[in-house]
Amino acid sequence: MEWLSAFAAEIFTTKFLFALASIVVIDIVLAGDNAIVIALAARNLPPALQKKAIIWGTVGAIVVRTLMTLAVVWLLKVPGLMLVGGLALLWIAYRLLTAEEDEHGSGSANTSFVAAIKTIVIADAVMGVDNVLAVAGAAHGSFLLVVLGLLISVPIMVWGSRLILRLMERYPAIIYIGAGVLVVTSVKMVMGEPLVKPWFQAHVWVQWLLYPLALVAILGGARAVMANRGKGRQPESNAA
């Protein structure tokens, strides 16, 4: 029972509890982005598939995050990772906004379900860098704390995405707010890339300009695309 005593001794320390509290806060703040992605990706699926998308999307996200946690030291050495990830997240935000509802039966619904899972996993892999680095830093080398951090993030993503999905159904404008959060996250990732971070720090005014430009480009562009689609459908509905 020596291992049990050592385990208890590690848990019931101020340092451990403080680190655990830090990880909980990190998960609440950063897992919110993941919940938004899951809700956005699942919103156009039939109700029967939405819950499955949330569960399997979360499972896939946790698997990806676990692998990233194991490879965190190697990831830190990859040049341009945050830059590429940030740009990829911008595209994901745009695609989530311009995704169309499925209206073509179960075969197409299944295809949309798979596409939603892929989007969730890819987006989490892109955004998970910040989360993994933050949790790994707060854990101070404790494998137990890293595992607890991953476990804590599961209910946050599942319940958070369900709540956001309900709000989106009731208040469609929240879809754009959620996408805006992803855009802000992507800009932060780009500016946090070590290759370009010194330049952004030397030109602070660019940082303040980049946020509104990215928001207008993605949200405004997606809005225009959806408006054009609506106009293109009007003659068909009138003819019918």
GROMACS .gro file of C-alpha atoms in nm:
model
  240
    1MET     CA    1   0.000   0.000   0.000
    2GLU     CA    2   0.300   0.228  -0.024
    3TRP     CA    3   0.188   0.350  -0.367
    4LEU     CA    4  -0.151   0.445  -0.221
    5SER     CA    5   0.011   0.646   0.054
    6ALA     CA    6   0.236   0.819  -0.199
    7PHE     CA    7  -0.067   0.889  -0.419
    8ALA     CA    8  -0.261   1.040  -0.127
    9ALA     CA    9   0.041   1.241  -0.021
   10GLU     CA   10   0.070   1.389  -0.373
   11ILE     CA   11  -0.299   1.481  -0.395
   12PHE     CA   12  -0.346   1.641  -0.055
   13THR     CA   13  -0.090   1.915  -0.094
   14THR     CA   14  -0.146   2.286  -0.146
   15LYS     CA   15   0.073   2.283  -0.457
   16PHE     CA   16  -0.128   2.000  -0.616
   17LEU     CA   17  -0.467   2.152  -0.533
   18PHE     CA   18  -0.359   2.495  -0.661
   19ALA     CA   19  -0.233   2.338  -0.985
   20LEU     CA   20  -0.560   2.144  -1.020
   21ALA     CA   21  -0.764   2.462  -0.966
   22SER     CA   22  -0.554   2.635  -1.233
   23ILE     CA   23  -0.621   2.351  -1.478
   24VAL     CA   24  -0.997   2.368  -1.409
   25VAL     CA   25  -0.996   2.741  -1.490
   26ILE     CA   26  -0.787   2.679  -1.805
   27ASP     CA   27  -1.028   2.407  -1.919
   28ILE     CA   28  -1.333   2.629  -1.858
   29VAL     CA   29  -1.180   2.916  -2.055
   30LEU     CA   30  -1.017   2.725  -2.340
   31ALA     CA   31  -1.263   2.435  -2.374
   32GLY     CA   32  -1.531   2.695  -2.445
   33ASP     CA   33  -1.384   2.740  -2.794
   34ASN     CA   34  -1.409   2.367  -2.852
   35ALA     CA   35  -1.770   2.363  -2.736
   36ILE     CA   36  -1.847   2.640  -2.986
   37VAL     CA   37  -1.690   2.441  -3.271
   38ILE     CA   38  -1.885   2.128  -3.178
   39ALA     CA   39  -2.213   2.323  -3.161
   40LEU     CA   40  -2.150   2.502  -3.492
   41ALA     CA   41  -2.055   2.178  -3.668
   42ALA     CA   42  -2.359   1.991  -3.533
   43ARG     CA   43  -2.621   2.263  -3.576
   44ASN     CA   44  -2.730   2.165  -3.931
   45LEU     CA   45  -2.758   1.793  -3.857
   46PRO     CA   46  -3.092   1.624  -3.793
   47PRO     CA   47  -3.179   1.623  -3.418
   48ALA     CA   48  -3.118   1.247  -3.398
   49LEU     CA   49  -2.758   1.292  -3.514
   50GLN     CA   50  -2.676   1.605  -3.315
   51LYS     CA   51  -2.622   1.418  -2.987
   52LYS     CA   52  -2.410   1.156  -3.163
   53ALA     CA   53  -2.201   1.429  -3.325
   54ILE     CA   54  -2.143   1.594  -2.986
   55ILE     CA   55  -2.040   1.265  -2.820
   56TRP     CA   56  -1.819   1.133  -3.101
   57GLY     CA   57  -1.679   1.476  -3.174
   58THR     CA   58  -1.578   1.510  -2.809
   59VAL     CA   59  -1.426   1.160  -2.807
   60GLY     CA   60  -1.224   1.240  -3.118
   61ALA     CA   61  -1.117   1.574  -2.972
   62ILE     CA   62  -0.998   1.410  -2.649
   63VAL     CA   63  -0.802   1.144  -2.841
   64VAL     CA   64  -0.632   1.414  -3.047
   65ARG     CA   65  -0.560   1.621  -2.737
   66THR     CA   66  -0.415   1.318  -2.557
   67LEU     CA   67  -0.177   1.250  -2.847
   68MET     CA   68  -0.081   1.617  -2.854
   69THR     CA   69  -0.013   1.611  -2.480
   70LEU     CA   70   0.225   1.319  -2.524
   71ALA     CA   71   0.399   1.503  -2.808
   72VAL     CA   72   0.393   1.851  -2.655
   73VAL     CA   73   0.772   1.883  -2.636
   74TRP     CA   74   0.805   1.793  -3.004
   75LEU     CA   75   0.520   2.027  -3.101
   76LEU     CA   76   0.700   2.320  -2.941
   77LYS     CA   77   0.985   2.270  -3.187
   78VAL     CA   78   0.769   2.278  -3.501
   79PRO     CA   79   0.826   2.618  -3.668
   80GLY     CA   80   0.517   2.796  -3.795
   81LEU     CA   81   0.273   2.562  -3.617
   82MET     CA   82   0.069   2.838  -3.450
   83LEU     CA   83   0.067   3.045  -3.769
   84VAL     CA   84  -0.064   2.762  -3.988
   85GLY     CA   85  -0.309   2.657  -3.716
   86GLY     CA   86  -0.447   3.009  -3.682
   87LEU     CA   87  -0.501   3.046  -4.056
   88ALA     CA   88  -0.664   2.702  -4.070
   89LEU     CA   89  -0.900   2.802  -3.789
   90LEU     CA   90  -1.005   3.111  -3.987
   91TRP     CA   91  -1.106   2.887  -4.276
   92ILE     CA   92  -1.289   2.652  -4.041
   93ALA     CA   93  -1.487   2.944  -3.892
   94TYR     CA   94  -1.586   3.054  -4.243
   95ARG     CA   95  -1.687   2.701  -4.348
   96LEU     CA   96  -1.895   2.653  -4.033
   97LEU     CA   97  -2.083   2.976  -4.103
   98THR     CA   98  -2.152   2.891  -4.465
   99ALA     CA   99  -2.246   2.525  -4.409
  100GLU     CA  100  -2.592   2.444  -4.542
  101GLU     CA  101  -2.864   2.249  -4.366
  102ASP     CA  102  -2.906   1.893  -4.483
  103GLU     CA  103  -3.234   1.839  -4.665
  104HIS     CA  104  -3.161   1.535  -4.877
  105GLY     CA  105  -3.242   1.229  -4.676
  106SER     CA  106  -3.053   0.984  -4.455
  107GLY     CA  107  -2.766   0.916  -4.697
  108SER     CA  108  -2.673   1.281  -4.715
  109ALA     CA  109  -2.732   1.318  -4.341
  110ASN     CA  110  -2.480   1.042  -4.272
  111THR     CA  111  -2.230   1.218  -4.498
  112SER     CA  112  -2.289   1.544  -4.311
  113PHE     CA  113  -2.244   1.361  -3.980
  114VAL     CA  114  -1.903   1.231  -4.086
  115ALA     CA  115  -1.809   1.575  -4.217
  116ALA     CA  116  -1.913   1.731  -3.884
  117ILE     CA  117  -1.695   1.486  -3.688
  118LYS     CA  118  -1.399   1.559  -3.916
  119THR     CA  119  -1.447   1.934  -3.869
  120ILE     CA  120  -1.465   1.898  -3.490
  121VAL     CA  121  -1.151   1.684  -3.470
  122ILE     CA  122  -0.949   1.904  -3.708
  123ALA     CA  123  -1.057   2.224  -3.533
  124ASP     CA  124  -0.971   2.079  -3.193
  125ALA     CA  125  -0.631   1.969  -3.322
  126VAL     CA  126  -0.574   2.327  -3.440
  127MET     CA  127  -0.697   2.495  -3.121
  128GLY     CA  128  -0.576   2.224  -2.885
  129VAL     CA  129  -0.218   2.353  -2.898
  130ASP     CA  130  -0.299   2.638  -2.659
  131ASN     CA  131  -0.495   2.409  -2.428
  132VAL     CA  132  -0.228   2.140  -2.419
  133LEU     CA  133   0.053   2.387  -2.355
  134ALA     CA  134  -0.146   2.565  -2.082
  135VAL     CA  135  -0.242   2.242  -1.904
  136ALA     CA  136   0.108   2.097  -1.937
  137GLY     CA  137   0.253   2.416  -1.791
  138ALA     CA  138   0.008   2.423  -1.500
  139ALA     CA  139   0.071   2.052  -1.428
  140HIS     CA  140   0.443   2.113  -1.362
  141GLY     CA  141   0.538   1.767  -1.489
  142SER     CA  142   0.264   1.577  -1.301
  143PHE     CA  143   0.116   1.307  -1.527
  144LEU     CA  144  -0.182   1.275  -1.290
  145LEU     CA  145  -0.268   1.643  -1.331
  146VAL     CA  146  -0.243   1.616  -1.711
  147VAL     CA  147  -0.485   1.321  -1.708
  148LEU     CA  148  -0.723   1.505  -1.473
  149GLY     CA  149  -0.708   1.806  -1.705
  150LEU     CA  150  -0.817   1.591  -1.999
  151LEU     CA  151  -1.097   1.429  -1.799
  152ILE     CA  152  -1.227   1.763  -1.672
  153SER     CA  153  -1.243   1.902  -2.026
  154VAL     CA  154  -1.483   1.624  -2.138
  155PRO     CA  155  -1.798   1.735  -1.950
  156ILE     CA  156  -1.719   2.100  -2.024
  157MET     CA  157  -1.715   2.031  -2.399
  158VAL     CA  158  -2.019   1.798  -2.396
  159TRP     CA  159  -2.251   2.008  -2.182
  160GLY     CA  160  -2.114   2.336  -2.312
  161SER     CA  161  -2.177   2.238  -2.674
  162ARG     CA  162  -2.531   2.121  -2.594
  163LEU     CA  163  -2.610   2.449  -2.420
  164ILE     CA  164  -2.464   2.655  -2.706
  165LEU     CA  165  -2.655   2.443  -2.961
  166ARG     CA  166  -2.986   2.513  -2.784
  167LEU     CA  167  -2.908   2.884  -2.771
  168MET     CA  168  -2.822   2.884  -3.143
  169GLU     CA  169  -3.155   2.723  -3.226
  170ARG     CA  170  -3.340   2.989  -3.025
  171TYR     CA  171  -3.118   3.286  -3.114
  172PRO     CA  172  -2.954   3.237  -3.459
  173ALA     CA  173  -2.738   3.550  -3.411
  174ILE     CA  174  -2.533   3.352  -3.158
  175ILE     CA  175  -2.395   3.153  -3.454
  176TYR     CA  176  -2.204   3.464  -3.562
  177ILE     CA  177  -2.095   3.538  -3.206
  178GLY     CA  178  -1.955   3.185  -3.178
  179ALA     CA  179  -1.775   3.216  -3.511
  180GLY     CA  180  -1.640   3.552  -3.393
  181VAL     CA  181  -1.486   3.382  -3.090
  182LEU     CA  182  -1.311   3.137  -3.324
  183VAL     CA  183  -1.182   3.426  -3.538
  184VAL     CA  184  -1.041   3.603  -3.231
  185THR     CA  185  -0.878   3.276  -3.121
  186SER     CA  186  -0.722   3.230  -3.465
  187VAL     CA  187  -0.579   3.584  -3.466
  188LYS     CA  188  -0.429   3.524  -3.121
  189MET     CA  189  -0.268   3.205  -3.250
  190VAL     CA  190  -0.120   3.383  -3.552
  191MET     CA  191   0.022   3.667  -3.342
  192GLY     CA  192   0.153   3.418  -3.084
  193GLU     CA  193   0.361   3.231  -3.344
  194PRO     CA  194   0.730   3.271  -3.240
  195LEU     CA  195   0.833   3.338  -3.601
  196VAL     CA  196   0.622   3.656  -3.622
  197LYS     CA  197   0.558   3.744  -3.257
  198PRO     CA  198   0.853   3.991  -3.232
  199TRP     CA  199   0.723   4.180  -3.536
  200PHE     CA  200   0.373   4.210  -3.394
  201GLN     CA  201   0.515   4.323  -3.059
  202ALA     CA  202   0.710   4.595  -3.240
  203HIS     CA  203   0.398   4.706  -3.431
  204VAL     CA  204   0.126   4.707  -3.167
  205TRP     CA  205  -0.113   4.904  -3.390
  206VAL     CA  206  -0.124   4.609  -3.632
  207GLN     CA  207  -0.254   4.385  -3.354
  208TRP     CA  208  -0.552   4.614  -3.291
  209LEU     CA  209  -0.619   4.642  -3.665
  210LEU     CA  210  -0.596   4.269  -3.734
  211TYR     CA  211  -0.887   4.171  -3.507
  212PRO     CA  212  -1.156   4.386  -3.674
  213LEU     CA  213  -1.020   4.311  -4.022
  214ALA     CA  214  -1.038   3.935  -3.961
  215LEU     CA  215  -1.387   3.963  -3.809
  216VAL     CA  216  -1.518   4.170  -4.100
  217ALA     CA  217  -1.354   3.943  -4.360
  218ILE     CA  218  -1.486   3.615  -4.216
  219LEU     CA  219  -1.821   3.716  -4.067
  220GLY     CA  220  -1.901   3.970  -4.339
  221GLY     CA  221  -1.785   3.740  -4.616
  222ALA     CA  222  -1.990   3.449  -4.483
  223ARG     CA  223  -2.294   3.675  -4.442
  224ALA     CA  224  -2.264   3.791  -4.805
  225VAL     CA  225  -2.230   3.432  -4.931
  226MET     CA  226  -2.539   3.320  -4.740
  227ALA     CA  227  -2.736   3.624  -4.866
  228ASN     CA  228  -2.645   3.540  -5.227
  229ARG     CA  229  -2.754   3.179  -5.173
  230GLY     CA  230  -3.086   3.304  -5.042
  231LYS     CA  231  -3.139   3.524  -5.348
  232GLY     CA  232  -3.051   3.233  -5.576
  233ARG     CA  233  -3.322   3.019  -5.416
  234GLN     CA  234  -3.598   3.276  -5.437
  235PRO     CA  235  -3.684   3.218  -5.809
  236GLU     CA  236  -3.706   2.842  -5.743
  237SER     CA  237  -3.944   2.893  -5.450
  238ASN     CA  238  -4.155   3.141  -5.650
  239ALA     CA  239  -4.173   2.901  -5.946
  240ALA     CA  240  -4.285   2.625  -5.715
   0.00000   0.00000   0.00000
